CSV table of C-alpha atoms and ligand atoms in Angstrom, one decimal:
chain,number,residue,atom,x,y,z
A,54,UNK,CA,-96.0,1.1,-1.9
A,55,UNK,CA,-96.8,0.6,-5.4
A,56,UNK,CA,-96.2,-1.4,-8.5
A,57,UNK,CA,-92.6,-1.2,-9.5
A,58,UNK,CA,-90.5,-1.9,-12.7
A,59,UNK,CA,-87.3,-4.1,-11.7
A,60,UNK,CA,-87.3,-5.6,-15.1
A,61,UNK,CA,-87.2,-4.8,-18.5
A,62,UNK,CA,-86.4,-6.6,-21.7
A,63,UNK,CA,-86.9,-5.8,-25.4
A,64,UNK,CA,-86.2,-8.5,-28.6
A,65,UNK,CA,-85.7,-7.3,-32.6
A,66,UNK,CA,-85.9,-9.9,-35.4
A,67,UNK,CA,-82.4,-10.6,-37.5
A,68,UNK,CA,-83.6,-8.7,-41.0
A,69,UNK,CA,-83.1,-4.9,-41.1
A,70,UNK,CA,-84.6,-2.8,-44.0
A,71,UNK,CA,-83.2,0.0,-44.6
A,72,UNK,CA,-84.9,3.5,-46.4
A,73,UNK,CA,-82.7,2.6,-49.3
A,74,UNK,CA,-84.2,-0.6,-49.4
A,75,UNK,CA,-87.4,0.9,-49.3
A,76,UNK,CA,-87.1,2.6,-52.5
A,77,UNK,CA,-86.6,-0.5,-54.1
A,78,UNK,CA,-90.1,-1.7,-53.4
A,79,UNK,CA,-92.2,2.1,-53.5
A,80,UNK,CA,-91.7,5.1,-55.0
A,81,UNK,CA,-89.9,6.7,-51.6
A,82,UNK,CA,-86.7,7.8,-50.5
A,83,UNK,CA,-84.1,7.6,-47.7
A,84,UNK,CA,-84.5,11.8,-47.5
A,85,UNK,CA,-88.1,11.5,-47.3
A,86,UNK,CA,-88.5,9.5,-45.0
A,87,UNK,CA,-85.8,10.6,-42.3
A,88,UNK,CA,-86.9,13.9,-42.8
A,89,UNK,CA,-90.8,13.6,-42.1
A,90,UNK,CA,-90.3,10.6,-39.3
A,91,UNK,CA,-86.8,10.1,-38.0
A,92,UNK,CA,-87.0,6.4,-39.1
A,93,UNK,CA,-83.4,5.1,-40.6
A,94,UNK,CA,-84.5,1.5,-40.4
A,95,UNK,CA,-86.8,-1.1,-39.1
A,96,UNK,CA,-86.7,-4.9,-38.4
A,97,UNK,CA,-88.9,-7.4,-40.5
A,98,UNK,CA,-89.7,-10.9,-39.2
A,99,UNK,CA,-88.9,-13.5,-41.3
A,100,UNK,CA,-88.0,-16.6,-39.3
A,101,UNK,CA,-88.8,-15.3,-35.7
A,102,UNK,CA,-93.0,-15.5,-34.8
A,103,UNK,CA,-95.0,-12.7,-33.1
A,104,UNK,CA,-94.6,-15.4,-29.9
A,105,UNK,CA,-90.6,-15.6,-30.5
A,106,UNK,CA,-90.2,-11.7,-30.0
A,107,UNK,CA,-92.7,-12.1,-27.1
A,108,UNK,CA,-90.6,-15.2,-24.9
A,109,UNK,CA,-87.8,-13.3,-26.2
A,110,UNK,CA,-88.9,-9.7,-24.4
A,111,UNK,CA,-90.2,-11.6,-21.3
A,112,UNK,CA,-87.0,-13.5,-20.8
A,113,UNK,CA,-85.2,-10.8,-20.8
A,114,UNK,CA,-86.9,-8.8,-18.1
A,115,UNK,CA,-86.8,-12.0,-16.0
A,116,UNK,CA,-82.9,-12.7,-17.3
A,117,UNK,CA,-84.1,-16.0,-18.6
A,118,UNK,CA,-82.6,-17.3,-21.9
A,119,UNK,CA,-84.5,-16.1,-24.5
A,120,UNK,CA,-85.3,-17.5,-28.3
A,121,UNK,CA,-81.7,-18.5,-29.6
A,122,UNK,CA,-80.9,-16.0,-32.6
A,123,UNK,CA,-83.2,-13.6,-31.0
A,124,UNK,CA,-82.0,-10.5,-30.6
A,125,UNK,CA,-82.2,-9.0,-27.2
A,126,UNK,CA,-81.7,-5.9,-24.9
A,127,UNK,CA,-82.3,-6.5,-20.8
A,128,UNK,CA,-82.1,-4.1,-17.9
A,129,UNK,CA,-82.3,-5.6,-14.4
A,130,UNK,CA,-82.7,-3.6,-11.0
A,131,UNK,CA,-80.2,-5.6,-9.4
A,132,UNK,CA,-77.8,-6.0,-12.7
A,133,UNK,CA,-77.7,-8.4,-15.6
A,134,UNK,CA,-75.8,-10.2,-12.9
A,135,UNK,CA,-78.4,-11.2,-10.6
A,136,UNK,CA,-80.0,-14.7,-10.3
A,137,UNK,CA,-82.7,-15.4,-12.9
A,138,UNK,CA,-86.6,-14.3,-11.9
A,139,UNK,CA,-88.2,-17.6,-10.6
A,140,UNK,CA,-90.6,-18.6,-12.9
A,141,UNK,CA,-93.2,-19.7,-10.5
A,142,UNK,CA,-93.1,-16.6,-9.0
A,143,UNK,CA,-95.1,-15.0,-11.6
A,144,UNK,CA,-98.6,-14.2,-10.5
A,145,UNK,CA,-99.5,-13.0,-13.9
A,146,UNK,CA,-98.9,-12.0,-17.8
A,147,UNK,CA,-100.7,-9.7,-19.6
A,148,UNK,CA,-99.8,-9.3,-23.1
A,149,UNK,CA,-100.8,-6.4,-25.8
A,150,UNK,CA,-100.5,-7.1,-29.3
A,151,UNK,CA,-102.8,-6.7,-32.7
A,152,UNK,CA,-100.8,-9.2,-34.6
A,153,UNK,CA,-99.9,-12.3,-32.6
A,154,UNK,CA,-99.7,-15.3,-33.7
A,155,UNK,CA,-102.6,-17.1,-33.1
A,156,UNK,CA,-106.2,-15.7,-31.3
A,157,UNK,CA,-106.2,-19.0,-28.9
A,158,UNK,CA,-104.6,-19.5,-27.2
A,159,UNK,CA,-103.9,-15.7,-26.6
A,160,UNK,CA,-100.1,-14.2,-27.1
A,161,UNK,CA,-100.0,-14.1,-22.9
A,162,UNK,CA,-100.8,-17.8,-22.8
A,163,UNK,CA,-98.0,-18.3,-25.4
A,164,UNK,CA,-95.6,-16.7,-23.2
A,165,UNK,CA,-96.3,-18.4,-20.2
A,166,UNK,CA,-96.4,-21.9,-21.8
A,167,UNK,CA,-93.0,-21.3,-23.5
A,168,UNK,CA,-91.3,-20.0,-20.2
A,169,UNK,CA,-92.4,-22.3,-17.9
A,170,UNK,CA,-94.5,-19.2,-15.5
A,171,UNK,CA,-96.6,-22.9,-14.4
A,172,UNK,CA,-98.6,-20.2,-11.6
A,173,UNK,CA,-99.2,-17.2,-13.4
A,174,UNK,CA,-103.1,-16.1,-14.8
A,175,UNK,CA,-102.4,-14.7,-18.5
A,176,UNK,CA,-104.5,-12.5,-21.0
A,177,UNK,CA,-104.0,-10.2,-23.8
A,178,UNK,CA,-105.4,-6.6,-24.4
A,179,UNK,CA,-105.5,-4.7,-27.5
A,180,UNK,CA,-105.6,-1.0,-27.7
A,181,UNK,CA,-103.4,-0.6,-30.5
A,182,UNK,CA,-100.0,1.7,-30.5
A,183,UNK,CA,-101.3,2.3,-26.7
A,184,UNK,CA,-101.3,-0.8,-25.5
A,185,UNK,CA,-98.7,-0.8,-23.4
A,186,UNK,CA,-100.0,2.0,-21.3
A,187,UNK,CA,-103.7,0.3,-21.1
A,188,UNK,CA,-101.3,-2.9,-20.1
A,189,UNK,CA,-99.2,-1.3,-17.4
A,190,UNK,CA,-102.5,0.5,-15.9
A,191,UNK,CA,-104.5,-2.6,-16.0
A,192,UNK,CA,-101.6,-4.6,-14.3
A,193,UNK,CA,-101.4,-2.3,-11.6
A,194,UNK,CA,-105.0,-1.6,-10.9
A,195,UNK,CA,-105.3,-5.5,-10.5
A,196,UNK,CA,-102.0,-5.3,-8.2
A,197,UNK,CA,-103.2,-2.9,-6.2
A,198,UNK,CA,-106.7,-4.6,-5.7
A,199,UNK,CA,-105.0,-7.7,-4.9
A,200,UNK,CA,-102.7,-6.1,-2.0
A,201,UNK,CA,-105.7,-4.3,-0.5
A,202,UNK,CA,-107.6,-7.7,-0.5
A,203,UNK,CA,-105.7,-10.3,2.0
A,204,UNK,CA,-107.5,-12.7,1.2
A,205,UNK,CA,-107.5,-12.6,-2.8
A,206,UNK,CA,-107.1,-15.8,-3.9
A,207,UNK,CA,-104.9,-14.8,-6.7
A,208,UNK,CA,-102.3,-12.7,-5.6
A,209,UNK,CA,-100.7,-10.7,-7.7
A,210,UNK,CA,-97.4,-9.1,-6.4
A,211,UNK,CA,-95.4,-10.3,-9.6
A,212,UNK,CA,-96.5,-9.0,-13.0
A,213,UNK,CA,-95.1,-9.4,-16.5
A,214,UNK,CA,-96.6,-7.1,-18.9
A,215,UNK,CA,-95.3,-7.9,-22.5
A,216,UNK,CA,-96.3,-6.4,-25.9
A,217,UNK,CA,-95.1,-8.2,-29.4
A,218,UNK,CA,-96.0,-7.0,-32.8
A,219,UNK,CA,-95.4,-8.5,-36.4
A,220,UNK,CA,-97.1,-5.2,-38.3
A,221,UNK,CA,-95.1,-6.4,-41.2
A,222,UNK,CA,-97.8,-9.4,-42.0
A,223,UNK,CA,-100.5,-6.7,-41.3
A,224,UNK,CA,-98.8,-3.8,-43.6
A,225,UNK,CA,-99.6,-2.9,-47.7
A,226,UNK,CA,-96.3,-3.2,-48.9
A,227,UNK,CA,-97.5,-1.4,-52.3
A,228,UNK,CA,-98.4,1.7,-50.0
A,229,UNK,CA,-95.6,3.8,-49.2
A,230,UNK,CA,-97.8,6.1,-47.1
A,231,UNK,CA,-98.1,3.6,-44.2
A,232,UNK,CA,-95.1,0.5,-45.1
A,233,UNK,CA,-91.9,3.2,-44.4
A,234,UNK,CA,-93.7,3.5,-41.4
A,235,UNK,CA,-93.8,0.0,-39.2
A,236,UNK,CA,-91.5,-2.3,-38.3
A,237,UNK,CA,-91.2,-6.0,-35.7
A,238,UNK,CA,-90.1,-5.4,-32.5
A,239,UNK,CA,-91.2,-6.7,-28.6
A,240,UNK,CA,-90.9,-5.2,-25.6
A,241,UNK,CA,-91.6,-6.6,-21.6
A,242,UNK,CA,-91.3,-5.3,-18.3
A,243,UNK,CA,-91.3,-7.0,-15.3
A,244,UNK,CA,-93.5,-5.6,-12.4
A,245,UNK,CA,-93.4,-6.5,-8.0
A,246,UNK,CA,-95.7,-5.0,-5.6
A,247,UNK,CA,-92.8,-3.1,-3.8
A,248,UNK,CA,-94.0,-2.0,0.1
A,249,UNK,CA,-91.5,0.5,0.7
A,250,UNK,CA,-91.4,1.9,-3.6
A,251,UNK,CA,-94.2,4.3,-4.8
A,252,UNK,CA,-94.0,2.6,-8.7
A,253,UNK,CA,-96.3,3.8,-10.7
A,254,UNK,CA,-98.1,6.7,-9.1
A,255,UNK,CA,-100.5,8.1,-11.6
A,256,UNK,CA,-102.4,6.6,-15.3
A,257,UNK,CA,-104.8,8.2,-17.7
A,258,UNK,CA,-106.7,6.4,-20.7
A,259,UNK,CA,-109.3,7.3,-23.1
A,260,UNK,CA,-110.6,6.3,-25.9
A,261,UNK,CA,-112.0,9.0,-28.9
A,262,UNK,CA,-114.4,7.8,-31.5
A,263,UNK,CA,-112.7,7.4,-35.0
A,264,UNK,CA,-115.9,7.8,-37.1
A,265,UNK,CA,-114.1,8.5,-40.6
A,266,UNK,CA,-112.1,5.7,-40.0
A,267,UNK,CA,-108.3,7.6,-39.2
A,268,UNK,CA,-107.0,4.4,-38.7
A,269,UNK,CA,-108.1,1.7,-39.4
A,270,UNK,CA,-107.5,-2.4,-39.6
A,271,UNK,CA,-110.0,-4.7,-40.5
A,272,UNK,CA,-110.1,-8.5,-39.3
A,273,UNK,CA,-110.1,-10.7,-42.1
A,274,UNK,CA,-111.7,-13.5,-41.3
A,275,UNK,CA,-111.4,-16.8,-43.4
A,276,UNK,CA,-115.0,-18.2,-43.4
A,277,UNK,CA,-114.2,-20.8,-46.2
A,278,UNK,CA,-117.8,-22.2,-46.8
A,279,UNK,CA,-120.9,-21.2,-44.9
A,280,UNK,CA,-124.0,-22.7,-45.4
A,281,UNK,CA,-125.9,-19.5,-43.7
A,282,UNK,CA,-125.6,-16.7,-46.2
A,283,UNK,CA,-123.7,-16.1,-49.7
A,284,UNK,CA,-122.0,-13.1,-48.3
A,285,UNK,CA,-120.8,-14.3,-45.2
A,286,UNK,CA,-118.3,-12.2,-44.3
A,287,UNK,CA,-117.8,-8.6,-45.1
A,288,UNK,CA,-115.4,-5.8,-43.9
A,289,UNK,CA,-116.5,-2.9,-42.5
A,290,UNK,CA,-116.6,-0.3,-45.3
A,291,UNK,CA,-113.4,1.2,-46.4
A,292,UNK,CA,-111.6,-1.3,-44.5
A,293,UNK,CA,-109.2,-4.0,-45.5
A,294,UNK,CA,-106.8,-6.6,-44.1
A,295,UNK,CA,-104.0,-3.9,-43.9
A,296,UNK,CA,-103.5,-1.0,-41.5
A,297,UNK,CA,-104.7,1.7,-43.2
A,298,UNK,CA,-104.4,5.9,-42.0
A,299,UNK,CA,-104.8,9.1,-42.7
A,300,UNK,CA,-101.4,10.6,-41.7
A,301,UNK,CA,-102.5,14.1,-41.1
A,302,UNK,CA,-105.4,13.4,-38.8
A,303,UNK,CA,-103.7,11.1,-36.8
A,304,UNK,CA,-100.8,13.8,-36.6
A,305,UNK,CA,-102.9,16.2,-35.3
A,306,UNK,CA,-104.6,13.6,-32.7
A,307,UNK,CA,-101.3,12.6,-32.0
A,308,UNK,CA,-99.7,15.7,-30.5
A,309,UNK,CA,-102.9,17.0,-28.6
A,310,UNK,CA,-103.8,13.7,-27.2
A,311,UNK,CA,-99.8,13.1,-26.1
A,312,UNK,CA,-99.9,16.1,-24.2
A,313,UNK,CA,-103.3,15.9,-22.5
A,314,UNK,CA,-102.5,12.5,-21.3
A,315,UNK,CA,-99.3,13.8,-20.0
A,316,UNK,CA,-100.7,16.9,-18.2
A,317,UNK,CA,-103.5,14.5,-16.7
A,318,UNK,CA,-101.2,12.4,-15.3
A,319,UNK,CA,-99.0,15.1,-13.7
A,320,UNK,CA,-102.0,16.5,-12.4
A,321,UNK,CA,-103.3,13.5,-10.6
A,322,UNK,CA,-99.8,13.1,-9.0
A,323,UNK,CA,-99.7,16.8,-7.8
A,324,UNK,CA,-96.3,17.2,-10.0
A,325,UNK,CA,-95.1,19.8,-12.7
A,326,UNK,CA,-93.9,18.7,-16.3
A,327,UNK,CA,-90.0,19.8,-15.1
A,328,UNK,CA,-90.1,17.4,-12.2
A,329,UNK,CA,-90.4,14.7,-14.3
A,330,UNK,CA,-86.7,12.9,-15.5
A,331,UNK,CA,-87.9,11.2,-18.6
A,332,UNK,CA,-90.5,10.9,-20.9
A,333,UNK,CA,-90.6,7.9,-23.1
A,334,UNK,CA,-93.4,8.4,-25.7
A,335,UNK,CA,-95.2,5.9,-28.3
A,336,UNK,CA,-92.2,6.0,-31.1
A,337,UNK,CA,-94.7,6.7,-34.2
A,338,UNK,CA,-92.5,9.9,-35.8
A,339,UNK,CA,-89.9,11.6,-34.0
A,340,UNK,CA,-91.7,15.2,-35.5
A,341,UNK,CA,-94.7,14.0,-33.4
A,342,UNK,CA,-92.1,14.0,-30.1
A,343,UNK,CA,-90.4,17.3,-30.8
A,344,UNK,CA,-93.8,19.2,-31.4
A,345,UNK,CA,-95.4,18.1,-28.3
A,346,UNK,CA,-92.1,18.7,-26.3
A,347,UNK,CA,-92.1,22.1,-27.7
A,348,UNK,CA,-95.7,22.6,-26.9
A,349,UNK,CA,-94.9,21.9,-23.5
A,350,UNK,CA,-91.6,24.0,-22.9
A,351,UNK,CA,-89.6,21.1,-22.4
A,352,UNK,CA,-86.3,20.3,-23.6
A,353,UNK,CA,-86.3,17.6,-26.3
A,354,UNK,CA,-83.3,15.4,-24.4
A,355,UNK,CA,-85.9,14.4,-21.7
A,356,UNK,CA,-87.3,12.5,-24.3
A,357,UNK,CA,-86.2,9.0,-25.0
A,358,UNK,CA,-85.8,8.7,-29.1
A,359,UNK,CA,-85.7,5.0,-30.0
A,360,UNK,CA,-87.5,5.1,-33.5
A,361,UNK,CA,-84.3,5.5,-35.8
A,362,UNK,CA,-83.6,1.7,-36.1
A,363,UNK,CA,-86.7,-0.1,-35.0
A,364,UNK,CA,-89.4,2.5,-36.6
A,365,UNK,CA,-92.8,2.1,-35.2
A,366,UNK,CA,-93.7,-0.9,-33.3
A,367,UNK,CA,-97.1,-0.5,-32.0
A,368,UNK,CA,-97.8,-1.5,-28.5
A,369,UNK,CA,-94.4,-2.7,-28.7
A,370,UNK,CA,-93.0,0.7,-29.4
A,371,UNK,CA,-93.1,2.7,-25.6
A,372,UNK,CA,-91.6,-0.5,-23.9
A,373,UNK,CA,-89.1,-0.9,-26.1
A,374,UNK,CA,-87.7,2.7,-25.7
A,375,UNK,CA,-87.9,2.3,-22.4
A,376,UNK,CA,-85.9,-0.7,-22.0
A,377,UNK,CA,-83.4,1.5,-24.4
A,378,UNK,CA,-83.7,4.5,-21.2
A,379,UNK,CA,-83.1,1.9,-18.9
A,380,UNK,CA,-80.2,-0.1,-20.1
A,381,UNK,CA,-78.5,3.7,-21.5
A,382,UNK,CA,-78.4,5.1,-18.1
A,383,UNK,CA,-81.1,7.7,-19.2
A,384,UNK,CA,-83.4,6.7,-16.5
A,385,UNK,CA,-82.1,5.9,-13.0
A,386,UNK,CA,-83.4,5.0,-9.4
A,387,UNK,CA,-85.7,7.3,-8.2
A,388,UNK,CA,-86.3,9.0,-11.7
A,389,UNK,CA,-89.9,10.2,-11.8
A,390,UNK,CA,-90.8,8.9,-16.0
A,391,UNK,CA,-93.8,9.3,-17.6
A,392,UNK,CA,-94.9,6.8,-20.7
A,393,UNK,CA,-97.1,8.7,-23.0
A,394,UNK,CA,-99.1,7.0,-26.1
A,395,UNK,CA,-101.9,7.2,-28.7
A,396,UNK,CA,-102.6,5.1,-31.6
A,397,UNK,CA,-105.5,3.2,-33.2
A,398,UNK,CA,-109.2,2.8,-31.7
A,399,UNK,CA,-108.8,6.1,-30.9
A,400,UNK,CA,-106.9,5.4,-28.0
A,401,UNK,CA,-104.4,7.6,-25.9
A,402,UNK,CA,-102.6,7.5,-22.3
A,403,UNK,CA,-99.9,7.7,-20.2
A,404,UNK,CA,-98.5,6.4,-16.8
A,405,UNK,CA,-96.3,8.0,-14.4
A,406,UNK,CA,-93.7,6.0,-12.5
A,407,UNK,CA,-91.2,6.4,-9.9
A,408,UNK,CA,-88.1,4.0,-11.0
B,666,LIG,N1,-92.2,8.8,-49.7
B,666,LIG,C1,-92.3,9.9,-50.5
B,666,LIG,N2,-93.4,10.7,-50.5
B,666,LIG,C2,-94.5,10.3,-49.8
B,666,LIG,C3,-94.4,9.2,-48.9
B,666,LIG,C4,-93.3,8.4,-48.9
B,666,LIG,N3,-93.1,7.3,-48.2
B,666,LIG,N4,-95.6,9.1,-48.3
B,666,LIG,C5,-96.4,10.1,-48.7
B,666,LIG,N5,-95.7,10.8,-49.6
B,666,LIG,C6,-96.1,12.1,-50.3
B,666,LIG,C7,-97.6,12.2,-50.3
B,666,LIG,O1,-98.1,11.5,-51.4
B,666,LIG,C8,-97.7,13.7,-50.5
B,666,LIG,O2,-97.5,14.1,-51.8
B,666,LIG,P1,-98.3,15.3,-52.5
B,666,LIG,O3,-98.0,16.5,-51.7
B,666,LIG,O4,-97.8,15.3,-53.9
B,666,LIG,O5,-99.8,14.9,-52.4
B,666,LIG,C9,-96.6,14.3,-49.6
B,666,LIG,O6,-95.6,13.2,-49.5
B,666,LIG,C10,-97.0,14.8,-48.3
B,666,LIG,O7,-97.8,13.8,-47.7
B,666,LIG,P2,-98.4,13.9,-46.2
B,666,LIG,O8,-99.2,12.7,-45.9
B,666,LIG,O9,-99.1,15.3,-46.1
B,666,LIG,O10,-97.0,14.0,-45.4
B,666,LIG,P3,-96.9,14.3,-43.8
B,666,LIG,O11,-95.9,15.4,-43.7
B,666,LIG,O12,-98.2,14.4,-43.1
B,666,LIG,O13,-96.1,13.0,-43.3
B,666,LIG,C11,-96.7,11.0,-42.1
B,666,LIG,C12,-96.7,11.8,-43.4
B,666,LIG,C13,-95.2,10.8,-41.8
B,666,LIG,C14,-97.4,9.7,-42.2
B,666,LIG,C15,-97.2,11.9,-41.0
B,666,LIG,O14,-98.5,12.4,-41.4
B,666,LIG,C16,-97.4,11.2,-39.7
B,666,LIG,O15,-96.4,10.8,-39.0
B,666,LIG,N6,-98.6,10.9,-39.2
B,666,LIG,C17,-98.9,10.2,-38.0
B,666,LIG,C18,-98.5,8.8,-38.2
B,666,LIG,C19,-98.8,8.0,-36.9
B,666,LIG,O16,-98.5,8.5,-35.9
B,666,LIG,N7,-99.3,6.8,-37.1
B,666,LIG,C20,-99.6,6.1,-35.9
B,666,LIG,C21,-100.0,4.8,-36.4
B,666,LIG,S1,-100.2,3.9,-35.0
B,666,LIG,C22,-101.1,2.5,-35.1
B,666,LIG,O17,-102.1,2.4,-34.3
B,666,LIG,C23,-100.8,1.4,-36.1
């Protein structure tokens, strides 16, 4: 028994930038830029909200209709045929984001307002481009807590866990070390305590201390006047409104942190790296996935590659690419698939899943 994925869903804003259009705005170019990340293109939201891309995810997961206009991708266990998810049925949302919307209500209330999920309990998490690891392992603990406890008073056999990210309102535009790199994208996937299904079998977090500041976003907080103090509110040193990084460091935590999360997790599941189907890594630079696929002997078509046309997403990223395994045929029933990620805090993780 375990928590299994019978849904997943993934939403793009309508405005794609291209490299070329890139070099209109920084000194850059379409060969650089392919060349040291893999990234053709990314969406931009212009119209569509942090909490569009969000409903949008969740909806389809649950093959609800999402935001009109929206964009969307859905694979469903049962086919895109099958009835629609109830939406009472949800038990609860959890939702992974560093650039919703709004702080209150959270981007997990958002979605549950907008779609109607009148039972479900819903938060939001941050832990950066590894959200949605920290999101799918904190869903399942809670799952499995809740089926060992009878008498829980929330149950929780039905779990969305969504991730939406609008990194364009939180990128320096006029710094083409970081602005080739992001893009606006959601992902969702739809989780049920399954009696006869392992689901997810094994995770693994952690969190390393980023003294020198390898990436970096401060919160800018408007204080407007305060009668307490004339400085009222400063950033942390070195810090500003925009995600900021030092691409090499974060390389090199990058592709150690990948693969120890990955071996941790195929450890506490008694399984060898070629049992495992698929991999679906955090989509930051496709150099980052061939170099820890060829420090681990494995082929590089296990991996799923999404980041050509979306670029990276954040905590949006790893669902997204695995809604893209999903709906491609890439990952089928019974595939073992691990979800690897790092990214900001210093965070890093993975899950392993039977599908
Ligand atoms: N176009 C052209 N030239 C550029 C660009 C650009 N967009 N950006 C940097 N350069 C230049 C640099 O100025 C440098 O020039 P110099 O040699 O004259 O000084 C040169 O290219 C090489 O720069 P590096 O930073 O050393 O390039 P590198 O090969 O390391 O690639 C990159 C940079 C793609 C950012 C890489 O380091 C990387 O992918 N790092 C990890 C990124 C990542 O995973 N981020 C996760 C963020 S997740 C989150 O939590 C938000």
């Amino acid at each position: 028994m375990g928590a299994t994925i019978v849904g997943c869903g993934k939403a793009l804003p309508k405005l794609k930038v291209s490299n070329d259009d890139l070099s209109q705005i920084v000194d850059t170019s379409d060969e650089w830029i392919v060349k040291r990340t893999g990234i053709h293109e990314r969406r931009i939201a212009v119209e569509e909200s942090s909490t569009d891309l969000a409903v949008t995810a969740a909806a389809a997961a649950l093959g609800l209709q999402g935001v009109e206009g929206v964009e969307c991708v859905s694979w469903r266990f049962e086919g895109a045929s099958a009835a629609p998810v109830d939406p009472a049925s949800i038990d609860l949302v959890v939702c992974m984001t560093i650039s919703s919307d709004s702080v209150i209500p959270s981007q997990a209330g958002m979605v549950k307002m907008r779609l109607g999920l009148e039972n479900a309990v819903a938060f939001d998490l941050n832990a950066a481009c590894t959200g949605c690891v920290y999101g799918l392992s904190v869903a399942e603990s809670m799952m499995r807590a809740s089926a060992a406890d009878s008498g829980a008073h929330n149950a929780l056999r039905r779990v969305l866990v969504v991730a939406a990210e609008r990194l364009s309102r939180l990128t320096d535009w006029t710094d083409r070390a970081t602005c080739v790199l992001f893009g606006d994208g959601a992902g969702a996937v739809l989780l049920d305590w399954n009696e006869e299904c392992p689901g997810i079998r094994s995770s693994f977090m952690k969190n390393t201390d980023d003294p020198e500041g390898f990436l970096a976003l401060g919160n800018v907080l408007a204080a407007g006047e305060f009668p307490f103090g004339e400085n009222a509110y400063e950033l942390p040193e070195g810090m500003n409104g925009f995600v900021q990084m030092r691409g090499r460091e974060v390389f090199k935590f990058a592709t150690s942190a990948m693969r120890e999360a990955i071996e941790a997790v195929l450890e506490r599941a008694g399984m060898r790296a070629d049992e495992v189907d698929c991999f679906v890594p955090h989509q930051a630079n496709e150099r980052i996935i061939s170099h820890v696929a060829r420090k681990m002997g494995l082929p590089l078509e296990l991996f799923q590659i999404s980041i050509g046309g979306c670029g990276n997403t954040s905590a949006s990223s790893a669902l997204m690419a695995l809604c893209d395994a999903y709906a491609s045929g890439k990952i089928a029933a019974g595939d073992k698939v691990v979800l690897a990620g790092f990214g900001g805090g210093l965070t890093s993780g993975a899950v392993l899943f039977e599908a």
